[in-house]
Coordinates of C-alpha atoms and ligand atoms in Angstrom, one line a residue:
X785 CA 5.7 -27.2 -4.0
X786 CA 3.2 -30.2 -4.1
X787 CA 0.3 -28.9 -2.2
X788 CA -1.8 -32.2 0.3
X789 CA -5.4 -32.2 1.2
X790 CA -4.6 -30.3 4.2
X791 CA -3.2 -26.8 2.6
X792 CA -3.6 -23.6 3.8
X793 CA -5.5 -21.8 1.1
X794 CA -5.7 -17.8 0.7
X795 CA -5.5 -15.7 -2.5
X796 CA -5.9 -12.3 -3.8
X797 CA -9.4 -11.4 -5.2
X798 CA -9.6 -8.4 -7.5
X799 CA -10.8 -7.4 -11.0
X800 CA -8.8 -8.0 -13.2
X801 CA -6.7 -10.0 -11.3
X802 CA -4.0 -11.2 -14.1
X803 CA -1.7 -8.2 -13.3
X804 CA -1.2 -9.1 -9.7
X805 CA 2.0 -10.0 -8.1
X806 CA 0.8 -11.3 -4.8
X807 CA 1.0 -15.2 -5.9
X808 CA 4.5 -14.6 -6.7
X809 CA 5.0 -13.0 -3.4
X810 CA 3.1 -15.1 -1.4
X811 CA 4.2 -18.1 -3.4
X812 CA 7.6 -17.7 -3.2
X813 CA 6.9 -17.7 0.5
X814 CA 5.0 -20.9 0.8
X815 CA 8.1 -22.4 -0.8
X816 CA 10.8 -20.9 1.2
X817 CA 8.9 -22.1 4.1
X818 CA 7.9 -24.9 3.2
X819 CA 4.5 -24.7 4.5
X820 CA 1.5 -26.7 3.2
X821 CA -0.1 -23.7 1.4
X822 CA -1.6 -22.1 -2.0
X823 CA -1.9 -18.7 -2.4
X824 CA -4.2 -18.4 -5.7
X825 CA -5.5 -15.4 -7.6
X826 CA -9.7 -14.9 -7.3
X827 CA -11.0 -13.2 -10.6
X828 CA -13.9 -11.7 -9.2
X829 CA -16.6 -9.3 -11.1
X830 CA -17.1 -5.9 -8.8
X831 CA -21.0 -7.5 -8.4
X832 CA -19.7 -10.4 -7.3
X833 CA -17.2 -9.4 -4.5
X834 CA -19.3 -9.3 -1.6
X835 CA -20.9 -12.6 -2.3
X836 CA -17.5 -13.8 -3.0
X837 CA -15.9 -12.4 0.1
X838 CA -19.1 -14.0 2.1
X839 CA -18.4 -17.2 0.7
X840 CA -14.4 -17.3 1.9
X841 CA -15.3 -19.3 5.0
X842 CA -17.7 -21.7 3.5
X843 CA -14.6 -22.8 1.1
X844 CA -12.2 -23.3 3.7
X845 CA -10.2 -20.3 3.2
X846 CA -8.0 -18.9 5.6
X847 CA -8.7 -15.6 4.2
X848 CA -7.3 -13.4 1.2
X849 CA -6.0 -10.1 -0.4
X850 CA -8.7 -7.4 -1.9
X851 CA -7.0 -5.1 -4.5
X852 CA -9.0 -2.6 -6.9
X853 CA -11.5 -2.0 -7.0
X854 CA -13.4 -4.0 -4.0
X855 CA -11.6 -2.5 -0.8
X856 CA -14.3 -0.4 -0.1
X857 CA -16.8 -3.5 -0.3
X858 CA -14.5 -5.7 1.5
X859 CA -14.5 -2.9 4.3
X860 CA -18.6 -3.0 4.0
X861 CA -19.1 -6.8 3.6
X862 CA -16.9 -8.4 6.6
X863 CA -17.8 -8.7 9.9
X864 CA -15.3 -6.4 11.7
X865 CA -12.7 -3.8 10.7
X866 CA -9.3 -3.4 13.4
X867 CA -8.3 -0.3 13.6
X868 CA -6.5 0.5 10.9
X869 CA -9.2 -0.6 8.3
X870 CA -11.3 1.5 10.1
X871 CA -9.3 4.6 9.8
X872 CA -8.3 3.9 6.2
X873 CA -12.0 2.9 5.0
X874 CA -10.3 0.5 3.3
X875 CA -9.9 -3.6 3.7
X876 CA -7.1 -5.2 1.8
X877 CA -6.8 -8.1 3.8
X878 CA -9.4 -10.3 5.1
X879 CA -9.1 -12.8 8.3
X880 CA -11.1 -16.1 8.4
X881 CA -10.9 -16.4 12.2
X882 CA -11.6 -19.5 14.4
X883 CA -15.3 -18.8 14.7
X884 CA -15.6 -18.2 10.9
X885 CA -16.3 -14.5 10.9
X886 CA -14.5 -12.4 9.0
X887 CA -12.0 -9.6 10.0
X888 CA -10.8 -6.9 7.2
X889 CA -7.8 -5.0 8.0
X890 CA -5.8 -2.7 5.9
X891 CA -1.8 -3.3 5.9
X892 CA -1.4 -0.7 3.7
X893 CA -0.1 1.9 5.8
X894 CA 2.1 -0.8 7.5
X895 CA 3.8 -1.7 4.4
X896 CA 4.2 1.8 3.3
X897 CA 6.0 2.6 6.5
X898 CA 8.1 -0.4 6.8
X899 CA 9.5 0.3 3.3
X900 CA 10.5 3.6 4.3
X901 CA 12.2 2.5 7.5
X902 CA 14.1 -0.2 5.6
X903 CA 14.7 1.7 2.6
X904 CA 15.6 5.2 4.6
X905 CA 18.2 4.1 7.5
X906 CA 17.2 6.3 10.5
X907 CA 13.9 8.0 9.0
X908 CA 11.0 8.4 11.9
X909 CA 7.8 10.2 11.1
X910 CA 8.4 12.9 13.2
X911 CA 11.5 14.4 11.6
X912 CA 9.1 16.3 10.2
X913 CA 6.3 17.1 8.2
X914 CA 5.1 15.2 5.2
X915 CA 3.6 16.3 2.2
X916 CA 1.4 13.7 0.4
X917 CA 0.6 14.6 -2.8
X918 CA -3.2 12.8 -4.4
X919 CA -5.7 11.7 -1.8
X920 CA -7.2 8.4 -3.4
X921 CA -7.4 4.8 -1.3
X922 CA -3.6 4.8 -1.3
X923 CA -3.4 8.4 0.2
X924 CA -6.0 7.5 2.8
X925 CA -4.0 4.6 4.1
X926 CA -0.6 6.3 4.1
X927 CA -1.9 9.9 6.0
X928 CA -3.0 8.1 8.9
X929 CA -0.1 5.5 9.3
X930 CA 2.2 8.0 9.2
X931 CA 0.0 10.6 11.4
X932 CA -0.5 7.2 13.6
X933 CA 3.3 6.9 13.4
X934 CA 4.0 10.2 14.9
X935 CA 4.5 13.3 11.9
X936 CA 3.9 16.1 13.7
X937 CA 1.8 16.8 10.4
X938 CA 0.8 16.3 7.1
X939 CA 0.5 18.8 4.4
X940 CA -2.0 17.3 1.7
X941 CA -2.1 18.1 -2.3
X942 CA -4.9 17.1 -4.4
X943 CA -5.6 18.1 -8.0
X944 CA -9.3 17.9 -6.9
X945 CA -9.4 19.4 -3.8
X946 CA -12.5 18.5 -2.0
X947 CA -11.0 15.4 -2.3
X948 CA -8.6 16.2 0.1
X949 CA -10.5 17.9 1.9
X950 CA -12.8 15.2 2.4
X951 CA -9.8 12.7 3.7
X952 CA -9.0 15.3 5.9
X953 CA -12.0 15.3 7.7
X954 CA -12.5 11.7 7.8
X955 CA -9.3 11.6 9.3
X956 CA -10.2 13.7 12.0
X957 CA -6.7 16.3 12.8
X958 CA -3.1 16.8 12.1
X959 CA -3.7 16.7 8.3
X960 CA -3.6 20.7 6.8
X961 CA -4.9 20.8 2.7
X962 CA -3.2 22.7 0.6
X963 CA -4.3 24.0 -2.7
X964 CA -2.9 22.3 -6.2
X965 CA -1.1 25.3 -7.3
X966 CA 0.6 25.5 -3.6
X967 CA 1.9 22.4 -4.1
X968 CA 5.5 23.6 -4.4
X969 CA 5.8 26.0 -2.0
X970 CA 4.5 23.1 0.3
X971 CA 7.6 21.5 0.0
X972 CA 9.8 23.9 1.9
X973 CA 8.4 22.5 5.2
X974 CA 9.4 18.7 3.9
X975 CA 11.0 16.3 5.6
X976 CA 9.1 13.0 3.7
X977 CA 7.7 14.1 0.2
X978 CA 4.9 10.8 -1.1
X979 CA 3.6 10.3 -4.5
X980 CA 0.5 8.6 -3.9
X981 CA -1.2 9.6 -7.5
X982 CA -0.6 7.7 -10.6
X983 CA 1.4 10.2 -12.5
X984 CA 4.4 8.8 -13.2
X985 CA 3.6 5.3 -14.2
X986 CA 4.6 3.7 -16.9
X987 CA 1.8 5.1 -19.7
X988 CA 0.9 8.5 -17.5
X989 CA 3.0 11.5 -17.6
X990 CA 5.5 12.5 -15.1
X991 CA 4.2 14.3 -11.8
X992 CA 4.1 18.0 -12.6
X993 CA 6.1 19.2 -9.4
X994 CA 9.2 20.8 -9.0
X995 CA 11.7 20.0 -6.1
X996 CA 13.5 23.8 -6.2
X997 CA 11.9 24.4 -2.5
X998 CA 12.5 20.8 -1.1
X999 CA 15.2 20.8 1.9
X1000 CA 17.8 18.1 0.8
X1001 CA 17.6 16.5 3.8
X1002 CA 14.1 15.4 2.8
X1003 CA 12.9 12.0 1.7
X1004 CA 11.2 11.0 -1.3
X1005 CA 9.3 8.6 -1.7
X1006 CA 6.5 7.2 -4.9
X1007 CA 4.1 4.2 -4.6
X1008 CA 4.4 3.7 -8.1
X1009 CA 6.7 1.2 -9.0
X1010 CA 6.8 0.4 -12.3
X1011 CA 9.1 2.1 -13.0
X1012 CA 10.7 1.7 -10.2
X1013 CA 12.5 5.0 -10.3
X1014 CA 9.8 7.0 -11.5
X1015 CA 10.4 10.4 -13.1
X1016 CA 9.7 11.7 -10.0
X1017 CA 12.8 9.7 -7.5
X1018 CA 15.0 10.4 -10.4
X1019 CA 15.2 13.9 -10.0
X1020 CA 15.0 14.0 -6.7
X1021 CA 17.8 11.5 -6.4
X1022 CA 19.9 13.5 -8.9
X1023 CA 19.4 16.5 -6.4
X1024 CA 20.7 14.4 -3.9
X1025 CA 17.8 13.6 -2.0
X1026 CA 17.1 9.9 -0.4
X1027 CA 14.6 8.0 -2.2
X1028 CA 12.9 5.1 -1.9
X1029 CA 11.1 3.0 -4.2
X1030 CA 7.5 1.8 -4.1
X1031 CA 7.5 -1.9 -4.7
X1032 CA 8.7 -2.3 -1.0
X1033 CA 5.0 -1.4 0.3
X1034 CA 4.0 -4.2 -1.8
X1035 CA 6.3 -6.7 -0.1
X1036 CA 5.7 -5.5 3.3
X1037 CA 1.8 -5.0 3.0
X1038 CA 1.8 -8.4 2.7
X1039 CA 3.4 -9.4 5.7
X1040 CA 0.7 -9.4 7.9
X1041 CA -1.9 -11.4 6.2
X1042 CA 1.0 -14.3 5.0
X1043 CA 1.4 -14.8 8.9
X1044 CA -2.1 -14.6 10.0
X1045 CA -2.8 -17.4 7.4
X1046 CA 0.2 -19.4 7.3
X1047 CA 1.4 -19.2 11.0
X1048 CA 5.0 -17.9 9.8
X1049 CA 6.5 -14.5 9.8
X1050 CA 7.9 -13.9 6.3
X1051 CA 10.8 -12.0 5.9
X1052 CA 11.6 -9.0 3.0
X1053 CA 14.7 -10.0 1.4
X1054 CA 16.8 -8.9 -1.3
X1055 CA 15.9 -12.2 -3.2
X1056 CA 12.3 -11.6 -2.7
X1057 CA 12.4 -8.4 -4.3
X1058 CA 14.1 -9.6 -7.4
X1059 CA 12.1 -12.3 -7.5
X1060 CA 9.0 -10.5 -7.4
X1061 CA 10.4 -7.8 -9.8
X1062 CA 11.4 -10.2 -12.2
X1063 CA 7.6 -11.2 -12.9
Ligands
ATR1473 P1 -7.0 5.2 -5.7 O1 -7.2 3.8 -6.4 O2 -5.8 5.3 -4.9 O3 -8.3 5.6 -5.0 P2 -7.6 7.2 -7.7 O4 -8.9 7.4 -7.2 O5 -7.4 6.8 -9.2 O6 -6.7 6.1 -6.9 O7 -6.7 8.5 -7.4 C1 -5.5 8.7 -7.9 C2 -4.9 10.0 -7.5 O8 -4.1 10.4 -8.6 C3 -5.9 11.1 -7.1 O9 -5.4 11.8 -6.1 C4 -5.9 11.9 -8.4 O10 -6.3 13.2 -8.3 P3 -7.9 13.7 -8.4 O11 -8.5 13.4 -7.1 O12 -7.8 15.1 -8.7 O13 -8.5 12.8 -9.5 C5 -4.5 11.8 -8.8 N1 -4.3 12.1 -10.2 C6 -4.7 11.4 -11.3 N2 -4.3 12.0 -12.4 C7 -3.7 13.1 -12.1 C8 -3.1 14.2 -12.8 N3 -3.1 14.2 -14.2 N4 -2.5 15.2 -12.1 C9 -2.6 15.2 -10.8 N5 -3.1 14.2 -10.0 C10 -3.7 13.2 -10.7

């Protein structure tokens, strides 16, 4: 795609940056709709990010992705949160609107629960309740979409558990912490079991949870995806669970911020996903 004088210009701004797959996803979206676009990746220093974030405006952009580590300063520095940045304490996604201010919202908890709805044919958050095991900026985002969504509750699992406790309270109700040695009796109750904690990357061990006690009419679901059937969906799937991997939340995170910048709805396809996987 040969970009004019008049492109649309976003990115994603993050430190380090190099690992991110949002250019390829975004790109391959400015070039199957052939919109006057770039979608470019913003090494930014943590010191730097508000000034950087400040500056988006003044540059002409349209706006951009925040991943790790500056979603907590993007939710500081802009000039108004929606609702679900709000809730999540998180921005990921920053608006340039007409006026030049800046609007952070968090599509997080969107993209997580879009996955699962394409990914799990008939699943609805109040099946059942869901156990999320960690409670980092992932957790956060994911508890209150799917507590937003309608689960009539969520049973929470943190190694550390003030952690959890603490996200708990910020989230204000339907959200019951468990301790870290409960975490398998937890899973009786399941009808959506999330891996929001690293373990089960590629480089991490496997998540140290067994899946005796979860109904098999439970989902399973991991945010990791790479791999993209983690230790974790493997045995679960081999139980005969449904599982669904993680990279969907990234392509349907994204969704939001490619239309509000772009002016076109993108669509998840197969294709993207290989695409994007094939990075
Ligand atoms: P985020 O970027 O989402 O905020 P984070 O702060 O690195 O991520 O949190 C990752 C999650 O993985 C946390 O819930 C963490 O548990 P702690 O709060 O106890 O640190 C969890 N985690 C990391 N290593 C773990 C391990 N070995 N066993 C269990 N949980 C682990």
């Amino acid at each position: 795609m040969i970009v004019s004088g008049k492109a649309k210009v976003a990115g994603v701004m993050g430190w380090p940056v190099g690992h991110s797959r949002s250019p390829r996803l975004h790109g391959f979206w400015l070039d199957r709709y052939g919109v006057d676009g770039a979608y470019v990746p913003l090494s930014v220093p943590p010191e730097r990010a508000a000034e950087a974030i400040r500056a988006l405006p003044a540059l002409g952009f349209r706006g951009c992705n925040v991943t790790v580590p500056h979603k907590e300063v993007a939710a500081a520095t802009v000039d108004r949160l929606d609702d679900s940045a709000r809730r999540a304490g998180a921005v990921n996604t920053v608006v340039v609107l007409e006026d030049g201010t800046l609007e952070g919202r968090n599509t997080d908890g969107f993209g997580f629960l879009e996955n699962l709805k394409a990914g799990a044919r008939g699943w609805r958050a109040d099946a059942g309740p869901a156990v999320v095991v960690g409670a980092g900026g992932a957790a956060r985002a994911i508890v209150a979409a799917l507590l937003d969504d309608g689960a009539p509750e969520v049973l929470l699992v943190n190694r550390t558990r003030e952690r959890a406790e603490q996200l708990a309270a910020d989230i204000g109700g339907g959200v019951r912490v468990l301790d870290w040695v409960s975490r398998e009796t937890a899973l009786a109750e399941a009808a959506l079991l999330v891996n929001t904690t690293t373990q089960g990357m590629a480089g991490h061990p496997p998540l140290d949870l067994s899946l005796e006690r979860l109904p098999a009419s439970a989902v399973v679901t991991d945010i990791v995806y790479t791999p993209l059937m983690t230790p974790l969906l493997h045995d679960a799937h081999a139980r005969g669970n449904r599982v669904v991997d993680g990279v969907g939340m990234l392509l349907h995170q994204a969704r939001p911020g490619f239309a509000a910048w772009f002016g076109v709805e993108p669509e998840v396809t197969e294709e993207l996903r290989r695409f994007v996987l094939g990075a």
